[in-house]
C-alpha cells in the first residue's frame, strides 16, 4: 500500500483530490449528514484488464445510522412506529403505563 498526496501529482497544483469544477454536484446532504468514503486507486490500462477500461462501474451502499435523540412517548411513539419504515422503530414500556419509541434495527 502506498499513499500518495496531491503534492506528488504535478497536475494538481497542490490541491487535494476533488471535482475538476466547483459546478459539479457530487451529493446533496441535509444538515447534520456527511459522507464517509474509503477508496482504493490502482493505475492500469484497458489492454491489461477490462476493469481498467475508461468506462467503469461505480457502486455504493447505504449504511444509515438511525437514533432517536429525544424522548418520543405514548401516542407519538405509536405514530412513529406506524408511519416510519417497517421494522425500524418499535415501542417499549418505560414505567407507569407509558411507552417509549426505540430503534429496532440500526
mmCIF file of N, CA and C in Angstrom:
data_model
loop_
_atom_site.group_PDB
_atom_site.id
_atom_site.type_symbol
_atom_site.label_atom_id
_atom_site.label_comp_id
_atom_site.label_asym_id
_atom_site.label_seq_id
_atom_site.Cartn_x
_atom_site.Cartn_y
_atom_site.Cartn_z
ATOM 1 N N UNK A 1 0.847 -1.177 0.000
ATOM 2 C CA UNK A 1 0.000 0.000 0.000
ATOM 3 C C UNK A 1 0.888 1.234 0.000
ATOM 4 N N UNK A 2 0.603 2.135 -0.913
ATOM 5 C CA UNK A 2 1.342 3.388 -0.988
ATOM 6 C C UNK A 2 0.352 4.531 -0.963
ATOM 7 N N UNK A 3 0.545 5.478 -0.076
ATOM 8 C CA UNK A 3 -0.328 6.625 -0.002
ATOM 9 C C UNK A 3 0.326 7.788 -0.732
ATOM 10 N N UNK A 4 -0.418 8.369 -1.666
ATOM 11 C CA UNK A 4 0.083 9.493 -2.443
ATOM 12 C C UNK A 4 -0.613 10.758 -1.992
ATOM 13 N N UNK A 5 0.041 11.858 -2.089
ATOM 14 C CA UNK A 5 -0.592 13.131 -1.763
ATOM 15 C C UNK A 5 -0.741 13.948 -3.038
ATOM 16 N N UNK A 6 -1.536 15.005 -2.940
ATOM 17 C CA UNK A 6 -1.760 15.860 -4.103
ATOM 18 C C UNK A 6 -0.462 16.520 -4.550
ATOM 19 N N UNK A 7 0.475 16.704 -3.644
ATOM 20 C CA UNK A 7 1.735 17.357 -3.982
ATOM 21 C C UNK A 7 2.535 16.499 -4.958
ATOM 22 N N UNK A 8 2.372 15.173 -4.918
ATOM 23 C CA UNK A 8 3.118 14.283 -5.799
ATOM 24 C C UNK A 8 2.603 14.315 -7.232
ATOM 25 N N UNK A 9 1.403 14.841 -7.433
ATOM 26 C CA UNK A 9 0.820 14.909 -8.771
ATOM 27 C C UNK A 9 1.055 16.311 -9.323
ATOM 28 N N UNK A 10 1.865 16.456 -10.368
ATOM 29 C CA UNK A 10 2.172 17.792 -10.882
ATOM 30 C C UNK A 10 0.950 18.513 -11.452
ATOM 31 N N UNK A 11 -0.107 17.779 -11.836
ATOM 32 C CA UNK A 11 -1.295 18.416 -12.402
ATOM 33 C C UNK A 11 -2.223 18.967 -11.334
ATOM 34 N N UNK A 12 -1.998 18.652 -10.068
ATOM 35 C CA UNK A 12 -2.941 19.038 -9.020
ATOM 36 C C UNK A 12 -2.739 20.454 -8.500
ATOM 37 N N UNK A 13 -1.610 21.068 -8.768
ATOM 38 C CA UNK A 13 -1.301 22.412 -8.268
ATOM 39 C C UNK A 13 -1.395 22.490 -6.747
ATOM 40 N N UNK A 14 -1.129 21.375 -6.049
ATOM 41 C CA UNK A 14 -1.156 21.352 -4.597
ATOM 42 C C UNK A 14 -2.544 21.232 -3.985
ATOM 43 N N UNK A 15 -3.588 21.113 -4.816
ATOM 44 C CA UNK A 15 -4.952 20.981 -4.304
ATOM 45 C C UNK A 15 -5.210 19.533 -3.910
ATOM 46 N N UNK A 16 -6.073 19.299 -2.914
ATOM 47 C CA UNK A 16 -6.451 17.922 -2.591
ATOM 48 C C UNK A 16 -7.346 17.351 -3.687
ATOM 49 N N UNK A 17 -7.494 16.040 -3.775
ATOM 50 C CA UNK A 17 -8.365 15.448 -4.801
ATOM 51 C C UNK A 17 -9.788 15.976 -4.679
ATOM 52 N N UNK A 18 -10.435 16.182 -5.810
ATOM 53 C CA UNK A 18 -11.805 16.683 -5.819
ATOM 54 C C UNK A 18 -12.288 16.874 -7.240
ATOM 55 N N UNK A 19 -13.503 17.404 -7.413
ATOM 56 C CA UNK A 19 -14.036 17.631 -8.757
ATOM 57 C C UNK A 19 -13.192 18.651 -9.512
ATOM 58 N N UNK A 20 -13.179 18.526 -10.817
ATOM 59 C CA UNK A 20 -12.420 19.454 -11.662
ATOM 60 C C UNK A 20 -13.028 20.846 -11.596
ATOM 61 N N UNK A 21 -14.364 20.901 -11.500
ATOM 62 C CA UNK A 21 -15.071 22.174 -11.460
ATOM 63 C C UNK A 21 -15.939 22.235 -10.204
ATOM 64 N N UNK A 22 -16.062 23.407 -9.603
ATOM 65 C CA UNK A 22 -16.931 23.568 -8.446
ATOM 66 C C UNK A 22 -18.401 23.429 -8.820
ATOM 67 N N UNK A 23 -18.721 23.485 -10.105
ATOM 68 C CA UNK A 23 -20.096 23.348 -10.558
ATOM 69 C C UNK A 23 -20.581 21.907 -10.605
ATOM 70 N N UNK A 24 -19.725 20.943 -10.292
ATOM 71 C CA UNK A 24 -20.108 19.537 -10.325
ATOM 72 C C UNK A 24 -20.634 19.142 -8.951
ATOM 73 N N UNK A 25 -21.918 18.761 -8.881
ATOM 74 C CA UNK A 25 -22.545 18.354 -7.632
ATOM 75 C C UNK A 25 -22.307 16.866 -7.413
ATOM 76 N N UNK A 26 -21.666 16.507 -6.319
ATOM 77 C CA UNK A 26 -21.406 15.103 -6.021
ATOM 78 C C UNK A 26 -22.539 14.473 -5.226
ATOM 79 N N UNK A 27 -23.079 15.197 -4.270
ATOM 80 C CA UNK A 27 -24.188 14.688 -3.463
ATOM 81 C C UNK A 27 -24.871 15.851 -2.772
ATOM 82 N N UNK A 28 -26.185 15.701 -2.538
ATOM 83 C CA UNK A 28 -26.919 16.688 -1.759
ATOM 84 C C UNK A 28 -27.083 16.118 -0.363
ATOM 85 N N UNK A 29 -26.670 16.876 0.636
ATOM 86 C CA UNK A 29 -26.758 16.424 2.014
ATOM 87 C C UNK A 29 -27.630 17.370 2.815
ATOM 88 N N UNK A 30 -28.355 16.801 3.748
ATOM 89 C CA UNK A 30 -29.139 17.607 4.670
ATOM 90 C C UNK A 30 -28.251 18.015 5.831
ATOM 91 N N UNK A 31 -28.668 19.006 6.609
ATOM 92 C CA UNK A 31 -27.870 19.409 7.769
ATOM 93 C C UNK A 31 -27.612 18.224 8.697
ATOM 94 N N UNK A 32 -26.376 18.090 9.123
ATOM 95 C CA UNK A 32 -26.004 17.003 10.018
ATOM 96 C C UNK A 32 -25.593 15.727 9.301
ATOM 97 N N UNK A 33 -25.775 15.645 7.976
ATOM 98 C CA UNK A 33 -25.381 14.466 7.226
ATOM 99 C C UNK A 33 -23.952 14.619 6.730
ATOM 100 N N UNK A 34 -23.309 13.507 6.486
ATOM 101 C CA UNK A 34 -21.948 13.517 5.962
ATOM 102 C C UNK A 34 -21.705 12.282 5.121
ATOM 103 N N UNK A 35 -20.583 12.233 4.464
ATOM 104 C CA UNK A 35 -20.213 11.088 3.639
ATOM 105 C C UNK A 35 -18.905 10.531 4.163
ATOM 106 N N UNK A 36 -18.902 9.229 4.388
ATOM 107 C CA UNK A 36 -17.667 8.549 4.766
ATOM 108 C C UNK A 36 -17.257 7.715 3.549
ATOM 109 N N UNK A 37 -16.031 7.884 3.094
ATOM 110 C CA UNK A 37 -15.602 7.249 1.859
ATOM 111 C C UNK A 37 -14.277 6.547 2.063
ATOM 112 N N UNK A 38 -14.236 5.310 1.619
ATOM 113 C CA UNK A 38 -12.972 4.587 1.536
ATOM 114 C C UNK A 38 -12.745 4.282 0.061
ATOM 115 N N UNK A 39 -11.578 4.597 -0.447
ATOM 116 C CA UNK A 39 -11.310 4.398 -1.863
ATOM 117 C C UNK A 39 -9.926 3.804 -2.046
ATOM 118 N N UNK A 40 -9.797 2.987 -3.063
ATOM 119 C CA UNK A 40 -8.521 2.391 -3.423
ATOM 120 C C UNK A 40 -8.314 2.655 -4.912
ATOM 121 N N UNK A 41 -7.223 3.276 -5.254
ATOM 122 C CA UNK A 41 -6.938 3.600 -6.647
ATOM 123 C C UNK A 41 -5.763 2.756 -7.125
ATOM 124 N N UNK A 42 -5.938 2.137 -8.284
ATOM 125 C CA UNK A 42 -4.879 1.334 -8.897
ATOM 126 C C UNK A 42 -4.753 1.798 -10.337
ATOM 127 N N UNK A 43 -3.544 2.108 -10.745
ATOM 128 C CA UNK A 43 -3.328 2.567 -12.113
ATOM 129 C C UNK A 43 -3.159 1.349 -13.020
ATOM 130 N N UNK A 44 -3.824 1.380 -14.147
ATOM 131 C CA UNK A 44 -3.715 0.292 -15.116
ATOM 132 C C UNK A 44 -4.239 0.755 -16.463
ATOM 133 N N UNK A 45 -4.149 -0.094 -17.455
ATOM 134 C CA UNK A 45 -4.644 0.223 -18.795
ATOM 135 C C UNK A 45 -5.606 -0.871 -19.230
ATOM 136 N N UNK A 46 -6.568 -0.481 -20.082
ATOM 137 C CA UNK A 46 -7.576 -1.421 -20.556
ATOM 138 C C UNK A 46 -6.992 -2.612 -21.297
ATOM 139 N N UNK A 47 -5.806 -2.446 -21.843
ATOM 140 C CA UNK A 47 -5.148 -3.541 -22.560
ATOM 141 C C UNK A 47 -4.819 -4.689 -21.597
ATOM 142 N N UNK A 48 -4.520 -4.341 -20.321
ATOM 143 C CA UNK A 48 -4.203 -5.359 -19.320
ATOM 144 C C UNK A 48 -5.446 -6.077 -18.816
ATOM 145 N N UNK A 49 -6.504 -5.310 -18.523
ATOM 146 C CA UNK A 49 -7.718 -5.903 -17.963
ATOM 147 C C UNK A 49 -8.885 -4.943 -18.194
ATOM 148 N N UNK A 50 -10.088 -5.484 -18.389
ATOM 149 C CA UNK A 50 -11.262 -4.657 -18.661
ATOM 150 C C UNK A 50 -11.592 -3.714 -17.506
ATOM 151 N N UNK A 51 -11.200 -4.072 -16.279
ATOM 152 C CA UNK A 51 -11.505 -3.192 -15.146
ATOM 153 C C UNK A 51 -10.787 -1.853 -15.252
ATOM 154 N N UNK A 52 -9.737 -1.772 -16.088
ATOM 155 C CA UNK A 52 -9.020 -0.528 -16.283
ATOM 156 C C UNK A 52 -9.528 0.245 -17.496
ATOM 157 N N UNK A 53 -10.634 -0.216 -18.086
ATOM 158 C CA UNK A 53 -11.227 0.456 -19.228
ATOM 159 C C UNK A 53 -11.771 1.811 -18.794
ATOM 160 N N UNK A 54 -11.779 2.811 -19.684
ATOM 161 C CA UNK A 54 -12.271 4.134 -19.308
ATOM 162 C C UNK A 54 -13.726 4.139 -18.865
ATOM 163 N N UNK A 55 -14.501 3.159 -19.270
ATOM 164 C CA UNK A 55 -15.894 3.060 -18.835
ATOM 165 C C UNK A 55 -15.911 2.101 -17.649
ATOM 166 N N UNK A 56 -16.246 2.606 -16.481
ATOM 167 C CA UNK A 56 -16.190 1.789 -15.276
ATOM 168 C C UNK A 56 -17.530 1.783 -14.558
ATOM 169 N N UNK A 57 -17.710 0.819 -13.704
ATOM 170 C CA UNK A 57 -18.906 0.708 -12.892
ATOM 171 C C UNK A 57 -18.603 1.241 -11.500
ATOM 172 N N UNK A 58 -19.500 2.043 -10.993
ATOM 173 C CA UNK A 58 -19.367 2.543 -9.619
ATOM 174 C C UNK A 58 -20.553 2.034 -8.819
ATOM 175 N N UNK A 59 -20.351 1.816 -7.545
ATOM 176 C CA UNK A 59 -21.448 1.360 -6.705
ATOM 177 C C UNK A 59 -21.335 2.011 -5.333
ATOM 178 N N UNK A 60 -22.419 1.957 -4.613
ATOM 179 C CA UNK A 60 -22.422 2.439 -3.236
ATOM 180 C C UNK A 60 -23.453 1.631 -2.474
ATOM 181 N N UNK A 61 -23.357 1.648 -1.170
ATOM 182 C CA UNK A 61 -24.380 1.016 -0.371
ATOM 183 C C UNK A 61 -24.705 1.944 0.789
ATOM 184 N N UNK A 62 -25.976 1.984 1.113
ATOM 185 C CA UNK A 62 -26.426 2.865 2.174
ATOM 186 C C UNK A 62 -26.266 2.173 3.516
ATOM 187 N N UNK A 63 -25.595 2.830 4.434
ATOM 188 C CA UNK A 63 -25.434 2.322 5.791
ATOM 189 C C UNK A 63 -25.852 3.422 6.769
ATOM 190 N N UNK A 64 -27.164 3.703 6.821
ATOM 191 C CA UNK A 64 -27.596 4.799 7.684
ATOM 192 C C UNK A 64 -27.490 4.435 9.158
ATOM 193 N N UNK A 65 -27.224 5.425 9.980
ATOM 194 C CA UNK A 65 -27.255 5.259 11.428
ATOM 195 C C UNK A 65 -28.464 6.028 11.929
ATOM 196 N N UNK A 66 -29.417 5.317 12.510
ATOM 197 C CA UNK A 66 -30.651 5.931 12.977
ATOM 198 C C UNK A 66 -30.629 5.944 14.496
ATOM 199 N N UNK A 67 -30.881 7.109 15.067
ATOM 200 C CA UNK A 67 -31.011 7.203 16.513
ATOM 201 C C UNK A 67 -32.094 8.216 16.841
ATOM 202 N N UNK A 68 -32.774 7.994 17.933
ATOM 203 C CA UNK A 68 -33.790 8.924 18.408
ATOM 204 C C UNK A 68 -33.114 9.797 19.450
ATOM 205 N N UNK A 69 -33.028 11.102 19.198
ATOM 206 C CA UNK A 69 -32.249 11.983 20.062
ATOM 207 C C UNK A 69 -33.062 12.546 21.222
ATOM 208 N N UNK A 70 -34.370 12.434 21.184
ATOM 209 C CA UNK A 70 -35.214 12.913 22.278
ATOM 210 C C UNK A 70 -36.226 11.840 22.649
ATOM 211 N N UNK A 71 -36.928 12.061 23.734
ATOM 212 C CA UNK A 71 -37.959 11.115 24.159
ATOM 213 C C UNK A 71 -39.173 11.226 23.247
ATOM 214 N N UNK A 72 -39.622 10.102 22.697
ATOM 215 C CA UNK A 72 -40.858 10.034 21.922
ATOM 216 C C UNK A 72 -41.748 9.067 22.671
ATOM 217 N N UNK A 73 -42.850 9.576 23.235
ATOM 218 C CA UNK A 73 -43.662 8.791 24.155
ATOM 219 C C UNK A 73 -45.091 8.599 23.660
ATOM 220 N N UNK A 74 -45.695 7.528 24.135
ATOM 221 C CA UNK A 74 -47.109 7.197 24.003
ATOM 222 C C UNK A 74 -47.635 7.331 22.573
ATOM 223 N N UNK A 75 -48.599 8.246 22.334
ATOM 224 C CA UNK A 75 -49.229 8.348 21.010
ATOM 225 C C UNK A 75 -48.223 8.725 19.929
ATOM 226 N N UNK A 76 -47.256 9.587 20.279
ATOM 227 C CA UNK A 76 -46.231 9.967 19.302
ATOM 228 C C UNK A 76 -45.361 8.756 18.940
ATOM 229 N N UNK A 77 -45.082 7.904 19.919
ATOM 230 C CA UNK A 77 -44.299 6.694 19.655
ATOM 231 C C UNK A 77 -45.073 5.754 18.740
ATOM 232 N N UNK A 78 -46.373 5.601 19.008
ATOM 233 C CA UNK A 78 -47.201 4.739 18.154
ATOM 234 C C UNK A 78 -47.261 5.280 16.729
ATOM 235 N N UNK A 79 -47.366 6.602 16.589
ATOM 236 C CA UNK A 79 -47.407 7.219 15.254
ATOM 237 C C UNK A 79 -46.083 6.998 14.516
ATOM 238 N N UNK A 80 -44.953 7.114 15.236
ATOM 239 C CA UNK A 80 -43.647 6.882 14.615
ATOM 240 C C UNK A 80 -43.528 5.443 14.124
ATOM 241 N N UNK A 81 -43.987 4.488 14.934
ATOM 242 C CA UNK A 81 -43.936 3.073 14.535
ATOM 243 C C UNK A 81 -44.829 2.836 13.318
ATOM 244 N N UNK A 82 -46.020 3.446 13.324
ATOM 245 C CA UNK A 82 -46.977 3.247 12.225
ATOM 246 C C UNK A 82 -46.498 3.897 10.927
ATOM 247 N N UNK A 83 -45.972 5.133 11.018
ATOM 248 C CA UNK A 83 -45.612 5.895 9.816
ATOM 249 C C UNK A 83 -44.161 5.717 9.377
ATOM 250 N N UNK A 84 -43.288 5.211 10.254
ATOM 251 C CA UNK A 84 -41.875 5.046 9.910
ATOM 252 C C UNK A 84 -41.639 3.826 9.037
ATOM 253 N N UNK A 85 -40.394 3.591 8.680
ATOM 254 C CA UNK A 85 -40.049 2.413 7.880
ATOM 255 C C UNK A 85 -40.415 1.143 8.634
ATOM 256 N N UNK A 86 -41.029 0.164 7.958
ATOM 257 C CA UNK A 86 -41.428 -1.073 8.631
ATOM 258 C C UNK A 86 -40.223 -1.787 9.257
ATOM 259 N N UNK A 87 -40.358 -2.156 10.537
ATOM 260 C CA UNK A 87 -39.309 -2.899 11.221
ATOM 261 C C UNK A 87 -38.182 -2.050 11.774
ATOM 262 N N UNK A 88 -38.227 -0.734 11.563
ATOM 263 C CA UNK A 88 -37.147 0.128 12.043
ATOM 264 C C UNK A 88 -37.403 0.624 13.462
ATOM 265 N N UNK A 89 -38.654 1.005 13.758
ATOM 266 C CA UNK A 89 -38.992 1.533 15.070
ATOM 267 C C UNK A 89 -39.951 0.608 15.794
ATOM 268 N N UNK A 90 -39.883 0.630 17.100
ATOM 269 C CA UNK A 90 -40.789 -0.129 17.947
ATOM 270 C C UNK A 90 -41.008 0.652 19.230
ATOM 271 N N UNK A 91 -41.791 0.081 20.141
ATOM 272 C CA UNK A 91 -42.018 0.715 21.433
ATOM 273 C C UNK A 91 -41.628 -0.241 22.542
ATOM 274 N N UNK A 92 -41.294 0.338 23.681
ATOM 275 C CA UNK A 92 -41.004 -0.463 24.874
ATOM 276 C C UNK A 92 -41.632 0.258 26.068
ATOM 277 N N UNK A 93 -42.050 -0.508 27.067
ATOM 278 C CA UNK A 93 -42.629 0.138 28.244
ATOM 279 C C UNK A 93 -41.561 0.927 29.008
ATOM 280 N N UNK A 94 -41.960 2.082 29.545
ATOM 281 C CA UNK A 94 -40.999 2.896 30.293
ATOM 282 C C UNK A 94 -41.561 3.301 31.653
ATOM 283 N N UNK A 95 -42.469 2.522 32.198
ATOM 284 C CA UNK A 95 -42.988 2.766 33.545
ATOM 285 C C UNK A 95 -44.312 3.498 33.558
ATOM 286 N N UNK A 96 -45.142 3.163 34.537
ATOM 287 C CA UNK A 96 -46.440 3.807 34.763
ATOM 288 C C UNK A 96 -47.329 3.767 33.529
ATOM 289 N N UNK A 97 -47.252 2.689 32.765
ATOM 290 C CA UNK A 97 -48.121 2.515 31.605
ATOM 291 C C UNK A 97 -47.730 3.329 30.389
ATOM 292 N N UNK A 98 -46.591 3.980 30.394
ATOM 293 C CA UNK A 98 -46.139 4.764 29.238
ATOM 294 C C UNK A 98 -45.300 3.892 28.307
ATOM 295 N N UNK A 99 -45.259 4.305 27.038
ATOM 296 C CA UNK A 99 -44.458 3.617 26.028
ATOM 297 C C UNK A 99 -43.465 4.605 25.438
ATOM 298 N N UNK A 100 -42.276 4.125 25.123
ATOM 299 C CA UNK A 100 -41.218 4.943 24.539
ATOM 300 C C UNK A 100 -40.840 4.334 23.187
ATOM 301 N N UNK A 101 -40.574 5.193 22.184
ATOM 302 C CA UNK A 101 -40.134 4.733 20.871
ATOM 303 C C UNK A 101 -38.656 4.340 20.950
ATOM 304 N N UNK A 102 -38.310 3.235 20.285
ATOM 305 C CA UNK A 102 -36.925 2.773 20.224
ATOM 306 C C UNK A 102 -36.598 2.367 18.791
ATOM 307 N N UNK A 103 -35.325 2.368 18.464
ATOM 308 C CA UNK A 103 -34.866 1.910 17.157
ATOM 309 C C UNK A 103 -34.620 0.415 17.266
ATOM 310 N N UNK A 104 -35.287 -0.385 16.419
ATOM 311 C CA UNK A 104 -35.150 -1.836 16.478
ATOM 312 C C UNK A 104 -33.967 -2.347 15.682
ATOM 313 N N UNK A 105 -33.767 -1.786 14.471
ATOM 314 C CA UNK A 105 -32.727 -2.307 13.584
ATOM 315 C C UNK A 105 -31.938 -1.140 13.032
ATOM 316 N N UNK A 106 -30.777 -0.868 13.639
ATOM 317 C CA UNK A 106 -29.985 0.271 13.182
ATOM 318 C C UNK A 106 -28.663 -0.196 12.645
#
